Short mmCIF file of C-alpha atoms and ligand atoms in Angstrom, two decimals:
data_model
loop_
_atom_site.label_atom_id
_atom_site.label_comp_id
_atom_site.label_asym_id
_atom_site.label_seq_id
_atom_site.Cartn_x
_atom_site.Cartn_y
_atom_site.Cartn_z
CA UNK A 14 -139.04 2.27 99.68
CA UNK A 15 -142.04 1.93 102.05
CA UNK A 16 -145.68 2.57 101.11
CA UNK A 17 -147.10 5.89 102.25
CA UNK A 18 -149.81 5.91 104.99
CA UNK A 19 -153.27 5.41 103.53
CA UNK A 20 -154.66 8.99 103.58
CA UNK A 21 -158.14 9.68 104.80
CA UNK A 22 -160.65 10.46 102.09
CA UNK A 23 -161.36 14.20 102.29
CA UNK A 24 -165.05 14.66 101.51
CA UNK A 25 -167.29 17.68 101.75
CA UNK A 26 -168.68 16.17 104.98
CA UNK A 27 -165.40 15.18 106.70
CA UNK A 28 -163.16 18.17 105.53
CA UNK A 29 -163.89 20.28 108.65
CA UNK A 30 -162.74 17.36 110.83
CA UNK A 31 -159.42 16.98 109.07
CA UNK A 32 -158.88 20.69 108.63
CA UNK A 33 -159.31 21.25 112.42
CA UNK A 34 -156.85 18.47 113.16
CA UNK A 35 -154.25 20.19 110.99
CA UNK A 36 -154.66 23.21 113.40
CA UNK A 37 -154.25 20.84 116.42
CA UNK A 38 -157.98 20.75 117.33
CA UNK A 39 -160.16 17.71 117.64
CA UNK A 40 -163.74 18.42 116.71
CA UNK A 41 -166.94 16.40 116.69
CA UNK A 42 -170.50 16.96 115.51
CA UNK A 43 -173.43 17.88 117.74
CA UNK A 44 -177.09 18.08 116.79
CA UNK A 45 -179.46 20.63 118.18
CA UNK A 46 -181.14 17.73 120.01
CA UNK A 47 -177.94 17.34 122.05
CA UNK A 48 -176.64 14.10 120.55
CA UNK A 49 -172.90 14.19 119.68
CA UNK A 50 -170.92 11.82 117.48
CA UNK A 51 -168.04 10.90 115.17
CA UNK A 52 -167.26 10.30 112.32
CA UNK A 53 -168.79 13.15 110.31
CA UNK A 54 -172.25 12.56 108.94
CA UNK A 55 -174.73 14.73 107.14
CA UNK A 56 -177.47 14.23 109.64
CA UNK A 57 -178.10 13.20 113.23
CA UNK A 58 -178.51 9.45 113.69
CA UNK A 59 -180.53 10.08 116.90
CA UNK A 60 -183.32 12.45 115.81
CA UNK A 61 -182.61 12.26 112.06
CA UNK A 62 -182.49 16.12 111.98
CA UNK A 63 -179.90 17.99 109.98
CA UNK A 64 -179.15 20.98 112.26
CA UNK A 65 -175.57 19.89 112.92
CA UNK A 66 -172.71 21.98 114.39
CA UNK A 67 -169.06 21.28 114.83
CA UNK A 68 -167.77 21.51 118.43
CA UNK A 69 -164.22 21.30 119.78
CA UNK A 70 -163.49 18.40 122.14
CA UNK A 71 -161.80 19.16 125.46
CA UNK A 72 -159.30 16.45 124.58
CA UNK A 73 -159.90 14.26 127.58
CA UNK A 74 -161.30 10.77 127.43
CA UNK A 75 -161.14 7.07 128.42
CA UNK A 76 -159.40 4.13 126.79
CA UNK A 77 -162.21 1.64 125.99
CA UNK A 78 -160.04 -1.06 124.42
CA UNK A 79 -156.95 -1.56 122.34
CA UNK A 80 -155.21 -4.19 120.18
CA UNK A 81 -151.60 -4.67 119.02
CA UNK A 82 -150.98 -5.69 115.44
CA UNK A 83 -148.31 -8.37 114.93
CA UNK A 84 -149.10 -8.67 111.29
CA UNK A 85 -149.53 -5.90 108.67
CA UNK A 86 -152.57 -5.84 106.45
CA UNK A 87 -151.10 -2.95 104.48
CA UNK A 88 -147.51 -2.42 103.40
CA UNK A 89 -147.41 1.05 105.04
CA UNK A 90 -147.46 -0.68 108.44
CA UNK A 91 -144.88 -3.39 107.87
CA UNK A 92 -142.04 -1.41 109.38
CA UNK A 93 -144.27 -0.19 112.28
CA UNK A 94 -144.99 -3.60 113.78
CA UNK A 95 -145.92 -4.15 116.49
CA UNK A 96 -148.30 -1.11 116.60
CA UNK A 97 -151.43 -0.49 118.55
CA UNK A 98 -154.93 0.70 117.52
CA UNK A 99 -157.27 1.87 120.25
CA UNK A 100 -160.83 2.94 120.86
CA UNK A 101 -161.15 6.11 122.90
CA UNK A 102 -164.41 7.59 124.32
CA UNK A 103 -164.25 11.38 124.59
CA UNK A 104 -165.58 13.12 127.71
CA UNK A 105 -168.32 14.61 125.45
CA UNK A 106 -169.41 11.10 124.39
CA UNK A 107 -168.23 10.35 120.83
CA UNK A 108 -165.91 7.40 120.34
CA UNK A 109 -163.08 7.15 117.79
CA UNK A 110 -160.34 4.93 116.51
CA UNK A 111 -156.92 6.11 117.43
CA UNK A 112 -153.44 5.09 118.45
CA UNK A 113 -151.94 5.37 121.95
CA UNK A 114 -148.49 6.94 122.00
CA UNK A 115 -147.43 5.11 125.24
CA UNK A 116 -145.70 1.79 125.41
CA UNK A 117 -148.15 -1.16 125.20
CA UNK A 118 -147.18 -2.50 128.61
CA UNK A 119 -148.69 0.63 130.31
CA UNK A 120 -152.10 0.50 128.56
CA UNK A 121 -155.20 -0.49 130.49
CA UNK A 122 -158.92 -0.45 129.80
CA UNK A 123 -160.75 2.55 131.31
CA UNK A 124 -157.44 4.48 131.83
CA UNK A 125 -157.79 8.29 131.51
CA UNK A 126 -156.29 9.61 128.34
CA UNK A 127 -155.66 12.94 126.63
CA UNK A 128 -155.30 14.18 123.10
CA UNK A 129 -151.96 14.33 121.36
CA UNK A 130 -152.36 15.54 117.82
CA UNK A 131 -149.41 14.32 115.72
CA UNK A 132 -148.40 14.87 112.18
CA UNK A 133 -147.51 11.51 110.59
CA UNK A 134 -146.19 11.66 106.99
CA UNK A 135 -147.92 15.03 106.70
CA UNK A 136 -151.29 13.68 107.95
CA UNK A 137 -152.59 15.25 111.17
CA UNK A 138 -153.87 12.37 113.35
CA UNK A 139 -155.76 12.49 116.65
CA UNK A 140 -153.69 10.26 118.87
CA UNK A 141 -153.90 9.94 122.64
CA UNK A 142 -151.54 9.55 125.63
CA UNK A 143 -152.26 8.22 129.12
CA UNK A 144 -153.12 11.08 131.42
CA UNK A 145 -150.44 11.76 134.03
CA UNK A 146 -151.26 9.75 137.09
CA UNK A 147 -152.72 11.61 140.08
CA UNK A 148 -151.87 10.48 143.54
CA UNK A 149 -155.51 9.95 144.60
CA UNK A 150 -156.11 7.52 141.74
CA UNK A 151 -155.39 3.82 141.39
CA UNK A 152 -152.52 2.73 139.24
CA UNK A 153 -153.36 1.64 135.66
CA UNK A 154 -152.20 -1.92 136.33
CA UNK A 155 -155.25 -2.96 138.28
CA UNK A 156 -158.21 -0.97 137.13
CA UNK A 157 -161.48 -1.42 138.94
CA UNK A 158 -163.76 -3.77 136.96
CA UNK A 159 -166.70 -1.98 135.57
CA UNK A 160 -169.23 -3.22 133.16
CA UNK A 161 -169.62 0.04 131.37
CA UNK A 162 -168.20 -0.64 127.91
CA UNK B 27 -195.14 -22.70 113.50
CA UNK B 28 -193.16 -24.94 115.78
CA UNK B 29 -192.19 -28.26 114.10
CA UNK B 30 -194.59 -27.59 111.17
CA UNK B 31 -191.54 -27.01 108.92
CA UNK B 32 -188.49 -29.15 108.38
CA UNK B 33 -184.97 -29.14 106.96
CA UNK B 34 -185.54 -31.95 104.46
CA UNK B 35 -182.05 -32.28 103.06
CA UNK B 36 -178.46 -31.07 103.39
CA UNK B 37 -175.56 -31.10 100.93
CA UNK B 38 -172.09 -29.73 100.51
CA UNK B 39 -169.02 -29.69 98.33
CA UNK B 40 -165.45 -30.53 99.43
CA UNK B 41 -164.01 -27.98 101.89
CA UNK B 42 -160.58 -26.34 101.82
CA UNK B 43 -158.69 -25.24 98.67
CA UNK B 44 -160.63 -25.76 95.46
CA UNK B 45 -158.69 -23.89 92.77
CA UNK B 46 -160.47 -23.09 89.58
CA UNK B 47 -163.99 -23.41 91.13
CA UNK B 48 -166.34 -20.41 90.76
CA UNK B 49 -168.94 -19.81 93.45
CA UNK B 50 -171.90 -20.48 91.10
CA UNK B 51 -170.68 -24.06 90.33
CA UNK B 52 -170.01 -24.66 94.04
CA UNK B 53 -173.58 -23.56 94.86
CA UNK B 54 -174.97 -25.89 92.16
CA UNK B 55 -173.00 -28.87 93.45
CA UNK B 56 -174.13 -28.26 97.05
CA UNK B 57 -177.78 -27.87 95.91
CA UNK B 58 -177.55 -31.10 93.80
CA UNK B 59 -176.33 -32.97 96.92
CA UNK B 60 -179.01 -31.46 99.13
CA UNK B 61 -181.79 -32.36 96.76
CA UNK B 62 -180.37 -35.99 96.61
CA UNK B 63 -180.28 -36.04 100.41
CA UNK B 64 -183.93 -35.00 100.54
CA UNK B 65 -184.77 -37.51 97.84
CA UNK B 66 -186.56 -34.94 95.69
CA UNK B 67 -186.30 -33.59 92.17
CA UNK B 68 -185.46 -29.92 91.50
CA UNK B 69 -188.79 -29.52 89.77
CA UNK B 70 -190.55 -29.11 93.10
CA UNK B 71 -188.31 -26.27 94.16
CA UNK B 72 -189.96 -22.87 93.87
CA UNK B 73 -187.75 -20.70 96.09
CA UNK B 74 -183.94 -20.19 95.88
CA UNK B 75 -182.51 -18.05 98.66
CA UNK B 76 -178.79 -17.41 98.67
CA UNK B 77 -176.30 -15.86 101.04
CA UNK B 78 -173.95 -13.62 98.93
CA UNK B 79 -170.37 -14.85 98.71
CA UNK B 80 -168.48 -12.93 101.26
CA UNK B 81 -165.41 -12.35 99.17
CA UNK B 82 -167.06 -11.36 95.87
CA UNK B 83 -170.45 -9.62 95.63
CA UNK B 84 -172.04 -9.88 92.16
CA UNK B 85 -175.02 -8.02 90.76
CA UNK B 86 -178.16 -10.28 90.48
CA UNK B 87 -176.23 -13.14 91.95
CA UNK B 88 -179.35 -14.98 93.20
CA UNK B 89 -180.71 -15.10 89.68
CA UNK B 90 -177.41 -16.30 88.22
CA UNK B 91 -177.38 -19.27 90.61
CA UNK B 92 -181.04 -20.06 89.91
CA UNK B 93 -180.24 -19.98 86.19
CA UNK B 94 -177.31 -22.37 86.67
CA UNK B 95 -179.69 -24.63 88.58
CA UNK B 96 -182.22 -24.52 85.79
CA UNK B 97 -184.92 -23.33 88.20
CA UNK B 98 -187.41 -20.57 87.69
CA UNK B 99 -188.49 -19.94 91.29
CA UNK B 100 -191.39 -17.95 92.55
CA UNK B 101 -189.13 -16.31 95.11
CA UNK B 102 -185.37 -15.86 95.00
CA UNK B 103 -182.44 -13.58 95.46
CA UNK B 104 -179.20 -12.89 97.42
CA UNK B 105 -179.09 -11.56 100.92
CA UNK B 106 -176.27 -9.86 102.83
CA UNK B 107 -176.17 -9.95 106.54
CA UNK B 108 -172.73 -11.49 107.08
CA UNK B 109 -172.54 -14.91 108.61
CA UNK B 110 -176.00 -14.73 110.20
CA UNK B 111 -177.63 -14.88 106.77
CA UNK B 112 -178.07 -18.66 106.49
CA UNK B 113 -180.37 -19.08 109.43
CA UNK B 114 -182.13 -15.88 108.49
CA UNK B 115 -182.83 -17.26 105.05
CA UNK B 116 -184.11 -20.52 106.54
CA UNK B 117 -186.55 -18.53 108.62
CA UNK B 118 -187.52 -16.36 105.66
CA UNK B 119 -188.26 -19.52 103.69
CA UNK B 120 -190.43 -20.92 106.51
CA UNK B 121 -192.38 -17.68 106.82
CA UNK B 122 -192.88 -17.50 103.02
CA UNK B 123 -194.06 -21.11 102.89
CA UNK B 124 -196.42 -20.42 105.81
CA UNK B 125 -197.79 -17.43 103.87
CA UNK B 126 -198.43 -19.54 100.82
CA UNK B 127 -195.75 -17.83 98.74
CA UNK B 128 -193.75 -20.93 97.93
CA UNK B 129 -193.59 -24.71 98.79
CA UNK B 130 -190.04 -25.93 98.66
CA UNK B 131 -186.99 -23.68 99.27
CA UNK B 132 -183.34 -24.22 98.53
CA UNK B 133 -180.99 -22.13 100.79
CA UNK B 134 -177.42 -22.10 99.74
CA UNK B 135 -174.01 -20.47 100.14
CA UNK B 136 -170.64 -20.82 98.41
CA UNK B 137 -167.42 -18.82 98.35
CA UNK B 138 -163.78 -19.26 97.25
CA UNK B 139 -161.68 -16.85 99.27
CA UNK B 140 -158.92 -19.38 99.81
CA UNK B 141 -157.97 -19.84 96.13
CA UNK B 142 -159.57 -16.59 95.07
CA UNK B 143 -159.46 -13.18 96.79
CA UNK B 144 -159.46 -12.87 100.61
CA UNK B 145 -158.86 -9.12 100.69
CA UNK B 146 -162.28 -8.62 102.37
CA UNK B 147 -160.96 -10.05 105.62
CA UNK B 148 -158.02 -7.65 105.79
CA UNK B 149 -159.85 -4.58 104.50
CA UNK B 150 -159.26 -1.09 105.90
CA UNK B 151 -162.07 0.06 108.16
CA UNK B 152 -163.29 3.47 106.86
CA UNK B 153 -161.22 6.57 107.20
CA UNK B 154 -159.31 5.03 110.04
CA UNK B 155 -156.82 3.19 107.82
CA UNK B 156 -154.34 5.97 108.55
CA UNK B 157 -154.33 4.68 112.24
CA UNK B 158 -153.66 1.13 110.92
CA UNK B 159 -157.28 -0.04 111.64
CA UNK B 160 -157.52 -3.01 109.30
CA UNK B 161 -159.09 -6.48 109.30
CA UNK B 162 -162.01 -8.39 110.67
CA UNK B 163 -159.82 -9.99 113.32
CA UNK B 164 -158.91 -6.60 114.93
CA UNK B 165 -162.54 -5.88 115.76
CA UNK B 166 -162.89 -9.21 117.61
CA UNK B 167 -159.57 -8.53 119.34
CA UNK B 168 -161.02 -5.21 120.66
CA UNK B 169 -164.05 -7.13 122.00
CA UNK B 170 -161.85 -9.94 123.53
CA UNK B 171 -159.58 -7.44 125.25
CA UNK B 172 -162.61 -5.77 126.95
CA UNK B 173 -164.09 -9.20 127.93
CA UNK B 174 -160.81 -10.20 129.56
CA UNK B 175 -160.69 -6.91 131.40
CA UNK B 176 -164.31 -6.89 132.65
CA UNK B 177 -164.65 -10.55 133.56
CA UNK B 178 -161.12 -11.84 134.07
CA UNK B 179 -161.33 -14.13 131.07
CA UNK B 180 -157.93 -15.82 130.47
CA UNK B 181 -156.21 -17.13 127.42
CA UNK B 182 -156.84 -20.66 128.69
CA UNK B 183 -160.62 -20.06 128.49
CA UNK B 184 -160.34 -19.11 124.81
CA UNK B 185 -157.92 -22.01 124.29
CA UNK B 186 -160.53 -24.45 125.60
CA UNK B 187 -162.89 -23.35 122.71
CA UNK B 188 -160.23 -23.81 120.06
CA UNK B 189 -159.22 -27.22 121.54
CA UNK B 190 -162.82 -28.44 121.53
CA UNK B 191 -163.43 -27.56 117.83
CA UNK B 192 -160.06 -28.95 116.78
CA UNK B 193 -160.60 -32.17 118.71
CA UNK B 194 -164.02 -32.68 117.13
CA UNK B 195 -162.77 -31.82 113.64
CA UNK B 196 -159.70 -34.08 113.92
CA UNK B 197 -161.52 -37.23 112.86
CA UNK B 198 -163.83 -35.56 110.31
CA UNK B 199 -162.67 -36.63 106.82
CA UNK B 200 -164.28 -33.43 105.40
CA UNK B 201 -162.47 -31.14 107.72
CA UNK B 202 -159.84 -28.71 106.39
CA UNK B 203 -157.66 -28.61 109.53
CA UNK B 204 -157.55 -32.04 111.14
CA UNK B 205 -154.66 -31.57 113.65
CA UNK B 206 -155.80 -31.64 117.26
CA UNK B 207 -154.56 -28.80 119.50
CA UNK B 208 -153.09 -28.92 123.00
CA UNK B 209 -153.30 -26.04 125.51
CA UNK B 210 -149.53 -25.74 125.44
CA UNK B 211 -149.62 -25.38 121.58
CA UNK B 212 -152.47 -22.90 121.84
CA UNK B 213 -150.69 -20.70 124.41
CA UNK B 214 -147.54 -20.77 122.32
CA UNK B 215 -149.23 -20.04 119.06
CA UNK B 216 -148.35 -16.76 117.30
CA UNK B 217 -150.17 -13.57 118.22
CA UNK B 218 -151.93 -12.13 115.24
CA UNK B 219 -153.68 -9.02 116.47
CA UNK B 220 -153.10 -9.14 120.19
CA UNK B 221 -154.81 -10.51 122.28
CA UNK B 222 -155.92 -12.76 119.40
CA UNK B 223 -153.79 -15.76 118.60
CA UNK B 224 -153.77 -17.45 115.19
CA UNK B 225 -155.55 -20.48 116.69
CA UNK B 226 -158.45 -18.23 117.80
CA UNK B 227 -159.31 -17.47 114.18
CA UNK B 228 -161.58 -19.19 111.68
CA UNK B 229 -160.10 -20.87 108.63
CA UNK B 230 -160.28 -19.33 105.19
CA UNK B 231 -161.97 -21.86 102.99
CA UNK B 232 -163.47 -22.55 99.60
CA UNK B 233 -166.64 -24.53 99.40
CA UNK B 234 -170.42 -24.57 99.26
CA UNK B 235 -173.37 -25.91 101.23
CA UNK B 236 -177.07 -26.06 100.82
CA UNK B 237 -180.24 -27.06 102.65
CA UNK B 238 -183.82 -27.81 101.52
CA UNK B 239 -186.71 -26.41 103.57
CA UNK B 240 -190.39 -27.44 103.25
CA UNK B 241 -193.40 -28.13 105.41
CA UNK B 242 -193.52 -31.37 107.44
CA UNK B 243 -196.70 -32.25 105.55
CA UNK B 244 -195.01 -31.78 102.17
CA UNK B 245 -192.04 -33.83 103.36
CA UNK B 246 -194.33 -36.76 104.26
CA UNK B 247 -196.07 -36.44 100.80
CA UNK B 248 -192.74 -36.42 99.01
CA UNK B 249 -191.37 -39.30 101.05
CA UNK B 250 -188.44 -37.37 102.43
CA UNK B 251 -186.38 -39.96 104.37
CA UNK B 252 -185.03 -37.92 107.25
CA UNK B 253 -186.76 -34.60 107.78
CA UNK B 254 -185.63 -32.52 110.80
CA UNK B 255 -188.19 -30.25 112.40
CA UNK B 256 -187.41 -26.58 112.99
CA UNK B 257 -188.59 -25.74 116.50
CA UNK B 258 -187.74 -22.04 116.60
CA UNK B 259 -185.64 -19.20 115.29
CA UNK B 260 -184.81 -15.61 116.21
CA UNK B 261 -182.71 -12.67 115.19
CA UNK B 262 -180.98 -9.51 116.47
CA UNK B 263 -178.81 -6.80 114.99
CA UNK B 264 -176.83 -4.00 116.70
CA UNK B 265 -175.88 -2.18 113.52
CA UNK B 266 -173.13 -0.20 115.28
CA UNK B 267 -169.58 -0.92 114.32
CA UNK B 268 -167.29 -1.99 117.11
CA UNK B 269 -165.77 1.39 117.91
CA UNK B 270 -169.20 3.03 118.18
CA UNK B 271 -170.95 0.28 120.13
CA UNK B 272 -171.84 1.27 123.67
CA UNK B 273 -171.17 -2.24 125.05
CA UNK B 274 -168.44 -4.40 123.57
CA UNK B 275 -169.23 -7.40 125.78
CA UNK B 276 -172.88 -8.18 125.13
CA UNK B 277 -174.23 -9.33 121.76
CA UNK B 278 -177.38 -9.63 119.84
CA UNK B 279 -177.43 -13.34 120.71
CA UNK B 280 -179.56 -12.18 123.69
CA UNK B 281 -182.46 -11.03 121.65
CA UNK B 282 -182.10 -13.75 118.96
CA UNK B 283 -182.14 -16.58 121.55
CA UNK B 284 -185.05 -15.04 123.52
CA UNK B 285 -187.17 -15.11 120.35
CA UNK B 286 -186.05 -18.59 119.35
CA UNK B 287 -186.57 -20.22 122.78
CA UNK B 288 -189.93 -18.48 123.17
CA UNK B 289 -191.11 -19.73 119.75
CA UNK B 290 -189.98 -23.29 120.58
CA UNK B 291 -191.23 -23.21 124.15
CA UNK B 292 -187.82 -24.31 125.33
CA UNK B 293 -185.06 -23.04 127.60
CA UNK B 294 -181.21 -23.44 127.47
CA UNK B 295 -181.28 -26.43 129.76
CA UNK B 296 -183.34 -28.35 127.24
CA UNK B 297 -180.49 -28.17 124.67
CA UNK B 298 -178.50 -31.46 124.23
CA UNK B 299 -175.91 -30.24 121.73
CA UNK B 300 -175.06 -26.92 120.19
CA UNK B 301 -173.31 -25.65 117.05
CA UNK B 302 -172.01 -22.22 117.99
CA UNK B 303 -170.55 -19.84 115.46
CA UNK B 304 -166.82 -19.94 116.16
CA UNK B 305 -165.37 -17.31 113.77
CA UNK B 306 -163.27 -16.42 116.76
CA UNK B 307 -163.11 -18.21 120.11
CA UNK B 308 -164.33 -15.12 121.95
CA UNK B 309 -167.62 -15.36 119.95
CA UNK B 310 -168.39 -18.79 121.44
CA UNK B 311 -167.75 -17.58 125.06
CA UNK B 312 -170.04 -14.61 124.60
CA UNK B 313 -172.77 -16.59 122.80
CA UNK B 314 -172.80 -19.14 125.72
CA UNK B 315 -173.32 -16.22 128.14
CA UNK B 316 -175.86 -14.35 126.09
CA UNK B 317 -177.87 -17.53 125.34
CA UNK B 318 -178.09 -18.16 129.12
CA UNK B 319 -176.04 -21.31 129.38
CA UNK B 320 -174.09 -19.48 132.11
CA UNK B 321 -174.30 -15.99 133.65
CA UNK B 322 -172.51 -13.03 132.07
CA UNK B 323 -168.79 -13.20 132.36
CA UNK B 324 -168.78 -16.84 133.50
CA UNK B 325 -168.29 -18.56 130.10
CA UNK B 326 -164.52 -18.97 130.81
CA UNK B 327 -165.30 -21.22 133.84
CA UNK B 328 -168.14 -22.88 131.88
CA UNK B 329 -165.87 -24.20 129.09
CA UNK B 330 -163.10 -25.40 131.41
CA UNK B 331 -162.58 -29.13 132.03
CA UNK B 332 -163.97 -30.25 128.69
CA UNK B 333 -167.62 -29.22 129.31
CA UNK B 334 -168.04 -28.28 125.61
CA UNK B 335 -166.27 -31.38 124.25
CA UNK B 336 -167.97 -34.71 123.39
CA UNK B 337 -168.87 -36.32 126.67
CA UNK B 338 -169.12 -32.93 128.47
CA UNK B 339 -172.23 -31.15 129.69
CA UNK B 340 -172.83 -29.24 126.48
CA UNK B 341 -170.88 -30.59 123.52
CA UNK B 342 -170.46 -27.92 120.80
CA UNK B 343 -169.28 -27.81 117.24
CA UNK B 344 -169.16 -31.61 116.90
CA UNK B 345 -167.92 -31.54 113.32
CA UNK B 346 -165.16 -28.98 113.93
CA UNK B 347 -166.95 -25.67 113.30
CA UNK B 348 -165.24 -22.71 111.60
CA UNK B 349 -161.98 -23.38 113.43
CA UNK B 350 -161.45 -26.86 112.06
CA UNK B 351 -164.07 -28.15 109.52
CA UNK B 352 -164.26 -25.15 107.20
CA UNK B 353 -164.19 -21.38 107.63
CA UNK B 354 -167.43 -21.22 105.69
CA UNK B 355 -169.64 -18.76 107.56
CA UNK B 356 -172.32 -20.84 109.23
CA UNK B 357 -173.83 -23.39 106.90
CA UNK B 358 -171.63 -26.26 108.19
CA UNK B 359 -173.07 -25.70 111.68
CA UNK B 360 -176.65 -26.01 110.39
CA UNK B 361 -175.79 -29.24 108.54
CA UNK B 362 -174.11 -30.72 111.64
CA UNK B 363 -177.19 -29.72 113.72
CA UNK B 364 -179.34 -31.60 111.28
CA UNK B 365 -177.11 -34.72 111.55
CA UNK B 366 -177.14 -34.61 115.34
CA UNK B 367 -180.98 -34.57 115.40
CA UNK B 368 -181.08 -37.39 112.77
CA UNK B 369 -178.65 -39.40 114.83
CA UNK B 370 -176.23 -39.68 111.93
CA UNK B 371 -173.38 -37.46 113.09
CA UNK B 372 -169.86 -38.94 113.07
CA UNK B 373 -169.41 -37.77 116.73
CA UNK B 374 -173.04 -38.47 117.80
CA UNK B 375 -174.35 -37.15 121.05
CA UNK B 376 -176.71 -39.77 122.52
CA UNK B 377 -180.49 -39.17 122.50
CA UNK B 378 -180.49 -35.73 120.99
CA UNK B 379 -183.95 -34.09 121.35
CA UNK B 380 -182.85 -30.43 120.80
CA UNK B 381 -179.88 -29.02 118.88
CA UNK B 382 -179.22 -25.31 118.96
CA UNK B 383 -177.37 -23.57 116.09
CA UNK B 384 -176.07 -20.02 116.14
CA UNK B 385 -175.01 -17.87 113.18
CA UNK B 386 -173.38 -14.51 113.48
CA UNK B 387 -172.34 -11.82 111.06
CA UNK B 388 -169.88 -8.92 110.74
CA UNK B 389 -168.10 -8.16 113.98
CA UNK B 390 -171.00 -9.32 116.11
CA UNK B 391 -173.22 -6.98 114.19
CA UNK B 392 -175.90 -9.53 113.42
CA UNK B 393 -177.04 -12.78 115.09
CA UNK B 394 -179.53 -15.51 114.29
CA UNK B 395 -180.53 -18.62 116.27
CA UNK B 396 -182.02 -21.88 115.05
CA UNK B 397 -183.52 -24.68 117.22
CA UNK B 398 -183.78 -28.05 115.65
CA UNK B 399 -185.40 -31.01 117.33
CA UNK B 400 -186.84 -34.40 117.04
ZN1 ZN C 528 -180.48 15.10 116.65
#
């Protein structure tokens, strides 16, 4: 028998995030000052105000970096090796930890990605997939070097 | 403040696997050896500043160690800032002595994750455990991937760092891992969290180390045999965890070094030998860049052809660092810096006037820089 996935802690602060994912929507927090972020916090780390609203992400973003685990630090992942963990920056600004659903060979820093909410062992997770390639864009194999992350 | 304060003594325990040893007894042994090296009695110590054991935080830990040392200090306590804490505590001690708050400070660190509990290094990272986001190594792997992408850094560049530390540690009788490493072995070593290989990662070690800090004047009065002047120090902290950090490829080494070099009135080209925090090989490459030894993105070329090995342009980690001597977070680098300035290192660099030491904590969250010199 394999260990179940470690479930996220559902707190008063984070519940709207996980509830929205169950409905297939990725949400983030935005302050009246304009600053937007994840994960959920009680107040704004930019202006320290507490007028915070939830906003739905458009689902598009950029792959900042990713790693591939060849060792499992938790029994739930032993049978999933090798698996990836990625950092994605949403178009709206917030960054989050995620998994890419594509094969590792296709991944590239700064590639365009889009939301793919998946239910894994009953937990709704915000995963991402590489965006379909457009003809006017460069292939993902040789991304232009940019010092932006 | 430049050169008015000194590291008067250094001491350590055995490194490696020390079953049955608690961290308090390791701290006491290291302090006893540092006091002996300084040639002073514990009765003159009136500050005991301690970096918390990484693997096991304890309430009132600083006071427990001071009690075990039989010292009632004026100032004391435990400080958590990850691996940058040792240099930070040395600079806190110097500022406190300068302000008349204490005279002689012991700074020490001990941990036993190898025979005790190493769970801290593989811990889940917040609510993202459901995505499989575990371990300290994975954060560094994220950074390394980005550095390779932005600057064309290759596995061979990271291998050069591991090879230098392992070469320097190979003949060190205190070192935990004394097998030298070839590039072929490095490139064939197992991937841990890709792109990190096992040989990119610091050892997990038991052990303790301590240094004694006082004014140069006090060291003369006490007859300290080999005091090493502190020329400068500096600090920087990003605070943001890796996934929320706007730039993955620059570090707080920039601010820390700027402050330290400015305080010392020195520049990178004045440095004869460096002990650079090598928790992971990518840390060394980025520290070299952010300290200004080469331009951003050029550290891969800088470390090629043995430049960071004994005999090269800038020898680093001459006792083996975290990759070979002991995985202890930082104190071994300070001790080796002291030996290089004294001229008593096993792999001695000739005519050392300035030795630079870097400490770093978390996943490049915190950084501190120390300049020692004759
Ligand atoms: Zn705000």
